[in-house]
Short mmCIF file of C-alpha atoms in Angstrom, two decimals:
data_model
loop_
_atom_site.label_atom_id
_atom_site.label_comp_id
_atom_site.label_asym_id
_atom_site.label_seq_id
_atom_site.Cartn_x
_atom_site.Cartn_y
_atom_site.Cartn_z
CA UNK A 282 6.64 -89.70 6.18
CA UNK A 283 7.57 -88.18 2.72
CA UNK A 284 7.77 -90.66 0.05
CA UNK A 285 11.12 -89.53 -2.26
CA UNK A 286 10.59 -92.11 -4.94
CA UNK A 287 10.72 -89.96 -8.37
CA UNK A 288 8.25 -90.42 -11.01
CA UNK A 289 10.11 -90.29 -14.85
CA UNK A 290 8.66 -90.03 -18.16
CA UNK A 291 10.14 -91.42 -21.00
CA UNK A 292 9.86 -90.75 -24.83
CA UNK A 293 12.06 -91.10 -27.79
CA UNK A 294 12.45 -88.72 -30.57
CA UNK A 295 11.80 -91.09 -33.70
CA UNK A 296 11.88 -94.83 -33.63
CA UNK A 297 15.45 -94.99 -33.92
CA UNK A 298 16.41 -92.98 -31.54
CA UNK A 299 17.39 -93.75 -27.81
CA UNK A 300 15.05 -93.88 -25.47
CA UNK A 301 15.12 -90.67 -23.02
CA UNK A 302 14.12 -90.82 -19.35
CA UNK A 303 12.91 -87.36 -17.78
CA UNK A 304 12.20 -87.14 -14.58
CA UNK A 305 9.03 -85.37 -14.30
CA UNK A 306 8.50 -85.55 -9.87
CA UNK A 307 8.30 -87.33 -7.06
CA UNK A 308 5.31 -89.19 -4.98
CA UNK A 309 4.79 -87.51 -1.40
CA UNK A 310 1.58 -88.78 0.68
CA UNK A 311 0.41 -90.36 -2.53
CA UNK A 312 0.33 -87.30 -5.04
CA UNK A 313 3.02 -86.53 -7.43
CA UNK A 314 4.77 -83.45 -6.73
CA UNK A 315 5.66 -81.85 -10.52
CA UNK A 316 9.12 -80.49 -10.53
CA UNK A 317 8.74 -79.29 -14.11
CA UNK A 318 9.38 -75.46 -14.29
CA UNK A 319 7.64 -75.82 -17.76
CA UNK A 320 4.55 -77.82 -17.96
CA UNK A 321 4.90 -77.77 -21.85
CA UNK A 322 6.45 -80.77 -22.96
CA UNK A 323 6.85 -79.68 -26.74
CA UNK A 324 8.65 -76.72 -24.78
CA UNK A 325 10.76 -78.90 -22.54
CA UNK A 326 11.68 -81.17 -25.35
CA UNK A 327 12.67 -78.32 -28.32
CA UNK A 328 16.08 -79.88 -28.12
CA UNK A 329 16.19 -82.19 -30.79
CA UNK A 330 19.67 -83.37 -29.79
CA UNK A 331 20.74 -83.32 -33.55
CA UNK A 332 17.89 -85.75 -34.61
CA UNK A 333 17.68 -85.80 -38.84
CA UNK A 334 15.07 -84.08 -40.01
CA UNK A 335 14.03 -85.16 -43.46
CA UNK A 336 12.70 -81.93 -45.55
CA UNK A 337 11.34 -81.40 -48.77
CA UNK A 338 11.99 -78.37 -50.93
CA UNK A 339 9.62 -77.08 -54.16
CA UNK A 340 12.34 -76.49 -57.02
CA UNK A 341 10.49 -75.71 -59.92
CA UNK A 342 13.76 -73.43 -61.65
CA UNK A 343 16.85 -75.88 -61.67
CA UNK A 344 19.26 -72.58 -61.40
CA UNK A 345 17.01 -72.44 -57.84
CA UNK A 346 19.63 -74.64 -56.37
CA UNK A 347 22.26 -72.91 -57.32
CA UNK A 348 20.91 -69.24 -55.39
CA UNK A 349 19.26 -70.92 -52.53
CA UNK A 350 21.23 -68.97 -49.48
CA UNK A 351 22.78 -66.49 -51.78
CA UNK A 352 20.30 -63.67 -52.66
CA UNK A 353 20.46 -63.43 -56.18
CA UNK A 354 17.63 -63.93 -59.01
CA UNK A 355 15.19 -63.83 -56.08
CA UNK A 356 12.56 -63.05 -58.51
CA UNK A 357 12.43 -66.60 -59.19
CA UNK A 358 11.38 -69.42 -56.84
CA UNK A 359 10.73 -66.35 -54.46
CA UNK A 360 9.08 -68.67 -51.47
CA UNK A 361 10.91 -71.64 -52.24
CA UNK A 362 14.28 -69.45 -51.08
CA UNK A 363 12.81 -67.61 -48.40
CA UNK A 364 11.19 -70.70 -46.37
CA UNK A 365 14.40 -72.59 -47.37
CA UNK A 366 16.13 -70.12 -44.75
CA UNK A 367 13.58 -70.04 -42.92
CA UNK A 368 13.74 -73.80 -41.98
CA UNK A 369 17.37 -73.65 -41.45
CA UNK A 370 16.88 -71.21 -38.64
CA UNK A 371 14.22 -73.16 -37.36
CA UNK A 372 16.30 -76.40 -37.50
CA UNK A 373 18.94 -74.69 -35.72
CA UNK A 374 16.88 -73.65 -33.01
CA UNK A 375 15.64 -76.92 -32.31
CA UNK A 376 19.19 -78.46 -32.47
CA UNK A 377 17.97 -80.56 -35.18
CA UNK A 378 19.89 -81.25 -38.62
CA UNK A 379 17.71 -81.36 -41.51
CA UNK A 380 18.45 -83.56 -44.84
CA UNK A 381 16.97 -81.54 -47.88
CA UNK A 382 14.81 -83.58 -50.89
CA UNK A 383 13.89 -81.67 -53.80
CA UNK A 384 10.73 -82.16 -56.01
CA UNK A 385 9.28 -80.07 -59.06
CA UNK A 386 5.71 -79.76 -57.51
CA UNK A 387 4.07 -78.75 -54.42
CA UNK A 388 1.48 -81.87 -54.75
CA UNK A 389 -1.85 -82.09 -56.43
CA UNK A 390 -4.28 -84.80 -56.01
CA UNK A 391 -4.46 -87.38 -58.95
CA UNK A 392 -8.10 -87.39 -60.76
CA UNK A 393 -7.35 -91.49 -61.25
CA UNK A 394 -5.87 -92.56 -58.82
CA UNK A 395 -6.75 -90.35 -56.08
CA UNK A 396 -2.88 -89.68 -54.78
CA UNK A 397 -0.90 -87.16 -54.27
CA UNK A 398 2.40 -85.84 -55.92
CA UNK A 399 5.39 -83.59 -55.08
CA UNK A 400 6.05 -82.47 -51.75
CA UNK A 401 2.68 -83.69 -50.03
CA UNK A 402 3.04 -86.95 -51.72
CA UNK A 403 6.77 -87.17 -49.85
CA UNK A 404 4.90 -86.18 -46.32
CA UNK A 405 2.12 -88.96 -47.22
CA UNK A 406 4.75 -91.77 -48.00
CA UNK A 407 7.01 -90.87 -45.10
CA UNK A 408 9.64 -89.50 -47.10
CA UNK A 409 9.94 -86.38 -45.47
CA UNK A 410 9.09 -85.05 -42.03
CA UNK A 411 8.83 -81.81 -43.06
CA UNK A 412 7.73 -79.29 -45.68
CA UNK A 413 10.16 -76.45 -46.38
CA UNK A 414 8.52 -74.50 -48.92
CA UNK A 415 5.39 -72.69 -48.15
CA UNK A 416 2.11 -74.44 -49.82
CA UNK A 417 -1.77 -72.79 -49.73
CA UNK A 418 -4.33 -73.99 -47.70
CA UNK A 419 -6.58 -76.04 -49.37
CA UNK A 420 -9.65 -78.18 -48.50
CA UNK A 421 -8.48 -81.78 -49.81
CA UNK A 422 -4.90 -80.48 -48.15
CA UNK A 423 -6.09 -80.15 -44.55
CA UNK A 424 -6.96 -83.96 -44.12
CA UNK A 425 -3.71 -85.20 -45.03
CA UNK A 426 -1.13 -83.20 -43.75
CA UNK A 427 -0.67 -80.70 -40.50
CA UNK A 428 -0.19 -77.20 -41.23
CA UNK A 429 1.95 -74.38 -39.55
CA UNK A 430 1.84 -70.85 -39.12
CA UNK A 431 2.09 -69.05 -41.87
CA UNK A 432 5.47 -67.77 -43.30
CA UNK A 433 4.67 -65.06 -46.20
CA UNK A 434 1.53 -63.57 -47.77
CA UNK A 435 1.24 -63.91 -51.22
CA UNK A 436 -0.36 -61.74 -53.12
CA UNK A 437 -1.87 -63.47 -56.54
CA UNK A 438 -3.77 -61.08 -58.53
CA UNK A 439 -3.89 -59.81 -62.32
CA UNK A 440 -2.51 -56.80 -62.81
CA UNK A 441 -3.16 -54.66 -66.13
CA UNK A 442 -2.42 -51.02 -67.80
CA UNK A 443 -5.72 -49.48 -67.35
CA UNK A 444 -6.91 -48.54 -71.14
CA UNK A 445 -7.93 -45.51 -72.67
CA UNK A 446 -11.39 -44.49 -72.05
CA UNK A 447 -12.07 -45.04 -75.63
CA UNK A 448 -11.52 -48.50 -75.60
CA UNK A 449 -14.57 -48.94 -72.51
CA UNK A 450 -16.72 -46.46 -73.25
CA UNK A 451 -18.18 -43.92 -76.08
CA UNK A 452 -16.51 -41.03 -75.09
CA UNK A 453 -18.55 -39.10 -77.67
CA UNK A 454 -21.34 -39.15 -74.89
CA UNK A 455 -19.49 -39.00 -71.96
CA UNK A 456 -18.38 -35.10 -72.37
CA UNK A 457 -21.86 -34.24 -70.52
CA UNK A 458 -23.69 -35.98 -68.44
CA UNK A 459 -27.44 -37.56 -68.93
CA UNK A 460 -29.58 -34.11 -67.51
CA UNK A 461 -27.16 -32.13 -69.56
CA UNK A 462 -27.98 -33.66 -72.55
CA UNK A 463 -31.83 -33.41 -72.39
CA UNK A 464 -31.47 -29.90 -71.29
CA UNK A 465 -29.44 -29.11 -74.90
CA UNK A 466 -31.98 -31.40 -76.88
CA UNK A 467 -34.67 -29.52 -75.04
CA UNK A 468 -32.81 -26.10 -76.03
CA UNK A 469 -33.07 -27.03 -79.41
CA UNK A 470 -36.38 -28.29 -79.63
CA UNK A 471 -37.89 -25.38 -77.83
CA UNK A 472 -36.22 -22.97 -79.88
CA UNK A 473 -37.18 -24.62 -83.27
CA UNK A 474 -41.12 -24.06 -81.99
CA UNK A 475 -40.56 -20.97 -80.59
CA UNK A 476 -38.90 -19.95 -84.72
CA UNK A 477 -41.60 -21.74 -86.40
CA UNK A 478 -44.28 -19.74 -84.18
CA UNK A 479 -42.65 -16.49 -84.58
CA UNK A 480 -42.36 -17.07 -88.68
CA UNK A 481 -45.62 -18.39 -89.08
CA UNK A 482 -46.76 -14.74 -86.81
CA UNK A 483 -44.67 -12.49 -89.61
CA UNK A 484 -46.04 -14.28 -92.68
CA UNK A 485 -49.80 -13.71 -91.02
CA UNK A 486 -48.90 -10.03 -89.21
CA UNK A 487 -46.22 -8.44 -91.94
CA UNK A 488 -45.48 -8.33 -95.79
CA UNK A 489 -42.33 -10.15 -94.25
CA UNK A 490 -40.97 -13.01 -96.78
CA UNK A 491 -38.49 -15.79 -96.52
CA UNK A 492 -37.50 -16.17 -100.22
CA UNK A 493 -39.22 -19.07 -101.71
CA UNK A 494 -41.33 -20.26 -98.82
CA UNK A 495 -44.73 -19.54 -99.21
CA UNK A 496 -45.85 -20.92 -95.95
CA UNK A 497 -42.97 -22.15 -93.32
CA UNK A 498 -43.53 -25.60 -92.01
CA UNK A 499 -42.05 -28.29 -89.89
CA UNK A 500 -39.16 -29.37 -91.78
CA UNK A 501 -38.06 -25.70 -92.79
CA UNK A 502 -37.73 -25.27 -89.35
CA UNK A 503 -36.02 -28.58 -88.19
CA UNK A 504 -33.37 -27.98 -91.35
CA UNK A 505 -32.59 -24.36 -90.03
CA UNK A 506 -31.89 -25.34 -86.26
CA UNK A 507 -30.13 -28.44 -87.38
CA UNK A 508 -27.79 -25.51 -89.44
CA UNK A 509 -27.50 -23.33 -86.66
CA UNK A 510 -26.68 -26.31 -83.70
CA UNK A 511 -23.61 -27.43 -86.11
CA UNK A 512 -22.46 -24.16 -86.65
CA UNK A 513 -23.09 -23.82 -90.08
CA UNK A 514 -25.64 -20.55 -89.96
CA UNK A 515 -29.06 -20.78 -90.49
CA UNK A 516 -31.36 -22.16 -93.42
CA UNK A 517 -33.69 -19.02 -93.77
CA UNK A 518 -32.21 -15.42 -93.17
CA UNK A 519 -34.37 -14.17 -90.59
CA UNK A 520 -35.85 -10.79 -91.22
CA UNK A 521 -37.64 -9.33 -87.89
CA UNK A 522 -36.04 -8.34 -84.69
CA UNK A 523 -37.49 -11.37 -82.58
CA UNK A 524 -36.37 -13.99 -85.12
CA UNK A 525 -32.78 -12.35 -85.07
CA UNK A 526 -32.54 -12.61 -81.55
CA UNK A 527 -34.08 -15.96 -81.25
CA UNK A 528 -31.57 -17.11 -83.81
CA UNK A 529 -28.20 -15.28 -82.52
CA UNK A 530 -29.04 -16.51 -78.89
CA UNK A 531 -29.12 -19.70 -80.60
CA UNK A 532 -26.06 -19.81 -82.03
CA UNK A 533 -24.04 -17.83 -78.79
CA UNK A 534 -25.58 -20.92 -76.27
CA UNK A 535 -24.39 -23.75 -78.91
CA UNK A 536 -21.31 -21.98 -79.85
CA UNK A 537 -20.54 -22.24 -75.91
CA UNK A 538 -21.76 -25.64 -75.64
CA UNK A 539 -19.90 -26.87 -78.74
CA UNK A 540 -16.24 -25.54 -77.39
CA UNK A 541 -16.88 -27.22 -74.07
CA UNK A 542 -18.13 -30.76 -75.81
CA UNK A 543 -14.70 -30.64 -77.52
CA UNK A 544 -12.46 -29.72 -74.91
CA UNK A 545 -13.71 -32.64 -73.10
CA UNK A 546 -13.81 -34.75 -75.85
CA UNK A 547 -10.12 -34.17 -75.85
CA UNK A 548 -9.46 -34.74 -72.00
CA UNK A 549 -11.15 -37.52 -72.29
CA UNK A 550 -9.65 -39.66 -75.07
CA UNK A 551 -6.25 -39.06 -73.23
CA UNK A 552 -7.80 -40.36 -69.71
CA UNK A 553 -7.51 -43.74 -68.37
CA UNK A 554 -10.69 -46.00 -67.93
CA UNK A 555 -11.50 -47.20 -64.43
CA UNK A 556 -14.43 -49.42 -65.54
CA UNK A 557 -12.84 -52.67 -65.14
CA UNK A 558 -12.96 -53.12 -61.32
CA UNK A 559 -14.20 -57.10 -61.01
CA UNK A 560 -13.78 -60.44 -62.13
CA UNK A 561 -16.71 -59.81 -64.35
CA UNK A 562 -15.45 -56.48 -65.25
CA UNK A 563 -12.67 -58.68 -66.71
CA UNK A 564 -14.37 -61.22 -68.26
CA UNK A 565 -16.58 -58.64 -70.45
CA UNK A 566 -13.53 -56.64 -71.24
CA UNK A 567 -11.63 -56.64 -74.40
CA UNK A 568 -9.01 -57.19 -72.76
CA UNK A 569 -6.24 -60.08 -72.90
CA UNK A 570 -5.91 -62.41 -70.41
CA UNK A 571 -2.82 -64.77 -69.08
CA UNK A 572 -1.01 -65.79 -66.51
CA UNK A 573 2.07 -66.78 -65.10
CA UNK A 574 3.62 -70.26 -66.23
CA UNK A 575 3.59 -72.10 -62.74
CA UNK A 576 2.20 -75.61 -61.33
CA UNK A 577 -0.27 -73.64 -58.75
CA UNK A 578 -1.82 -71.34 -61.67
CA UNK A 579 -1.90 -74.01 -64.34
CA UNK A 580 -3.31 -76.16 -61.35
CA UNK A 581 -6.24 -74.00 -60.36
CA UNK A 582 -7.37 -72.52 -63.18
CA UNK A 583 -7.77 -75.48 -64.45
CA UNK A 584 -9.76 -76.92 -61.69
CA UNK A 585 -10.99 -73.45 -60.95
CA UNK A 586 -15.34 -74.26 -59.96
CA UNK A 587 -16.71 -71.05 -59.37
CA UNK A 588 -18.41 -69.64 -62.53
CA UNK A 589 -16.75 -66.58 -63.74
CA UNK A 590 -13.12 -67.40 -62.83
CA UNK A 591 -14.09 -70.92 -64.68
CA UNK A 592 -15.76 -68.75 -67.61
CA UNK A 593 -12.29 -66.93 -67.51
CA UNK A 594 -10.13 -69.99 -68.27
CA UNK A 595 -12.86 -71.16 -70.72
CA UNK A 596 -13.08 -68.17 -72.83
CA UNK A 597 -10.33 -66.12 -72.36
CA UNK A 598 -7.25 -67.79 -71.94
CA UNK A 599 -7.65 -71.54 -73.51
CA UNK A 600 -7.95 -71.48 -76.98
CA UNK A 601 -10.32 -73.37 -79.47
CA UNK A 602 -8.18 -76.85 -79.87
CA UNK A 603 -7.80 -77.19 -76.32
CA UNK A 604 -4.12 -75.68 -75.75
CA UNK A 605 -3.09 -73.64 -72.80
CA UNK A 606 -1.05 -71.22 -74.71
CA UNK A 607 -2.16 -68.22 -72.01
CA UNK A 608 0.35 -69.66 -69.69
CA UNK A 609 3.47 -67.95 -70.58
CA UNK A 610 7.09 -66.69 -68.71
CA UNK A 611 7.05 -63.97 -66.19
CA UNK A 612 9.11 -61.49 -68.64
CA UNK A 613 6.70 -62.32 -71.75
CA UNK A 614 4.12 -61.68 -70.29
CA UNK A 615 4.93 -58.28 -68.15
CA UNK A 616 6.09 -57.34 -71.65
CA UNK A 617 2.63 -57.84 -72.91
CA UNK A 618 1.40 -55.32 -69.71
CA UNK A 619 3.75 -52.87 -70.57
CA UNK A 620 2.40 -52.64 -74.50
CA UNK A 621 -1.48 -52.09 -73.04
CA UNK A 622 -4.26 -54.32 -73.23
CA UNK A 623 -3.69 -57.19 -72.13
CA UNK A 624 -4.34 -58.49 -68.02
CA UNK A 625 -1.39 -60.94 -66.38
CA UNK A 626 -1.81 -63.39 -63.94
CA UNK A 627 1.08 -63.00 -61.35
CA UNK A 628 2.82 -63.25 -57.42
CA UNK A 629 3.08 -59.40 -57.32
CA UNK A 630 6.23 -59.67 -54.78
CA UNK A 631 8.11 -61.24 -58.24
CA UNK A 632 6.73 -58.07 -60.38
CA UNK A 633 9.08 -56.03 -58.20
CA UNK A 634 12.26 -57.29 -60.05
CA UNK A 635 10.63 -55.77 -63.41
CA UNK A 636 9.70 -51.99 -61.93
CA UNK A 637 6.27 -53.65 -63.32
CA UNK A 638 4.18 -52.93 -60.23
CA UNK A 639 5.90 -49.58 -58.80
CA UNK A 640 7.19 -47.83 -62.25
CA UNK A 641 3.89 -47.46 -64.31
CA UNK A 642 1.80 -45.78 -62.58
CA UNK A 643 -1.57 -46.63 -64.51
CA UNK A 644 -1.00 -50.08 -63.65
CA UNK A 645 -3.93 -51.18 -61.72
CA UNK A 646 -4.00 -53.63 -59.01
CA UNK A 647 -6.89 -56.24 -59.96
CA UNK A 648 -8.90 -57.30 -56.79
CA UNK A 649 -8.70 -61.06 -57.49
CA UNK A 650 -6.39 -62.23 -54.04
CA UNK A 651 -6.10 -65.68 -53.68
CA UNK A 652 -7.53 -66.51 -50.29
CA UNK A 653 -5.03 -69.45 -49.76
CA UNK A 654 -2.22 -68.38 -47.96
CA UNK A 655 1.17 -70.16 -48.11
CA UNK A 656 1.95 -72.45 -44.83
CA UNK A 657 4.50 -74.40 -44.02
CA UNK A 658 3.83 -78.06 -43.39
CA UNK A 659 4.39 -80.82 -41.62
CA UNK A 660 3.14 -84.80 -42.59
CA UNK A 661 -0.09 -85.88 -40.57
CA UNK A 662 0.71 -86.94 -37.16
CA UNK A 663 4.61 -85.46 -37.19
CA UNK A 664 6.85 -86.89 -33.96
CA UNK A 665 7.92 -83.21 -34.08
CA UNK A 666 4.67 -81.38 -34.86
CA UNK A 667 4.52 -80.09 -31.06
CA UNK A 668 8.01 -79.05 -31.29
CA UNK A 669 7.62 -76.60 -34.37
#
């Protein structure tokens, strides 16, 4: 005999909603017979049935609220916009309506008292269910509130115009390299024995005389090949056929050598440098350093730990007194790329809106990528974290 008596499961949405009774199967010989086509319950249950959804939105532009849904100045409060869509759509597909709160700050731990601010302090004090601007993924984050898939990349990094080669290296040594140069010392030096010997020879050998010099030494010699390797002719006339040659094959080879030193010298002051590759690269550089006037960066530089991003706040971008003056506007600061020598701290995706990242073409792309990649959120132990 088959026992027909059903087996329900309730639940409730929030605790101020109805109770709802599903019936999940029925008993037959003493087992439960599941009649669920989907054993999922967060997929059963995506329908919300309108339930309010409280969300919290980063603002940290007021003219943000003004362009939230309709694409303009999306340069500015780029993620804030995007996720705000985002969650719409999502709200809409779980037949849920959603009740927007808006804070300046994504939510930072207090050194006093320990707490948190912004949008995770809303999701800690149950005023919001929901987080509807993507946040990074931090370690002190992950115990206190539940985190989604992720919505955008974002890619942090400090972007610069590379500098001239001048201002990295001496480019007076860089138009040959190391084995070139030793073989050209070693040119001259060999040649400036090889003269000495052969006077030394025509004053012993021949009636042969050199003006003034009695006996040819040393510095006779080094003063007539330092003549002939700038180009200037050479101290003593010579007056034999070997000394000729020696001294005319002397002057061909650094004639040669001193056209290509400058042509190179020339390429080279008008090349770009390539030197500055790292963080340290960075930090050893000449260069100026800033970055973007936002909670995050002012946030984690200043509680940036490991050493040379730390000795980059420290000694390149807060002054003497104490003041964070390196934190400036996006358009102040691109400026300050645009005039050379100086290295901006920046969401790339916002650079876009100033041609800063595609139009100059030197720009380089500074490997520093923030690791932490924007989430949305949800507060510890959601009633709808299964749902989303």
């Amino acid at each position: 005999m088959i026992d027909f008596n059903p087996s329900n499961v309730v639940y409730r949405l929030s605790l101020a909603t109805e109770v709802i009774d599903e019936t999940f199967g029925f008993w037959n010989k003493g087992m439960i017979v599941n009649l669920q086509n989907i054993k999922q319950s967060s997929v059963r249950r995506r329908n919300l049935n309108g339930l309010k959804l409280r969300a919290s939105v980063v603002v940290t532009h007021n003219e943000t609220l003004k362009h939230l849904e309709d694409y303009r100045e999306k340069h500015v409060d780029t993620i804030t916009k995007m996720n705000y869509i985002l969650t719409k759509y999502l709200a809409q597909d779980l037949n849920a309506t959603l009740k927007f709160s808006y804070v300046i700050t994504w939510g930072y731990r207090h050194p006093e008292t320990g707490k948190f601010n912004g949008m995770i302090g809303e999701l800690k004090n149950d005023l919001a269910d929901l987080g509807a601007t993507a946040l990074f993924l931090t370690a002190d984050r992950i115990k206190e509130i539940d985190y989604l898939s992720m919505t955008t990349q974002s890619r942090v990094k400090f972007i610069f115009r590379s500098p001239k080669l001048s201002f990295t290296d001496n480019v007076f040594l860089l138009p040959f390299s190391a084995p070139v140069w030793i073989c050209i010392i070693s040119f001259i030096v060999l040649a400036g024995v090889l003269l000495l010997i052969i006077m030394k020879v025509e004053l012993r050998c021949t009636n042969v005389r050199y003006g003034n010099v009695i006996r040819p030494n040393v510095m006779d010699t080094v003063m007539n090949m330092f003549g002939t390797s700038c180009q200037q002719g050479s101290y003593l006339e010579p007056k034999t056929l070997p000394a000729k040659c020696l001294i005319l094959l002397s002057l061909i080879i650094l004639m040669f050598l001193y056209a290509s030193y400058s042509a190179n010298i020339v390429a080279l002051i008008q090349s770009p440098s390539n030197k500055i590759r790292t963080l340290e690269d960075l930090l050893n550089s000449r260069l100026g350093t800033g970055a973007e006037d936002t909670v995050y960066n002012r946030y984690y530089f200043m509680h940036e730990t490991e050493p040379i991003r730390k000795a980059i706040y420290d000694r390149k971008m807060r002054t003497r007194d104490g003041a964070n003056s390196s934190f400036i506007p996006l358009e102040k600061g691109v400026e300050r790329v645009r005039q050379g020598l100086y290295a901006f701290h920046v969401e790339l995706g916002v650079c876009y809106k100033f041609n800063t990242y595609t139009s100059c073409k030197s720009m380089e792309d500074f490997q520093q990528k923030i690791d932490r990649l924007p989430r949305e959120t949800l507060k510890s132990c959601s009633r709808v974290s299964e749902a989303f």
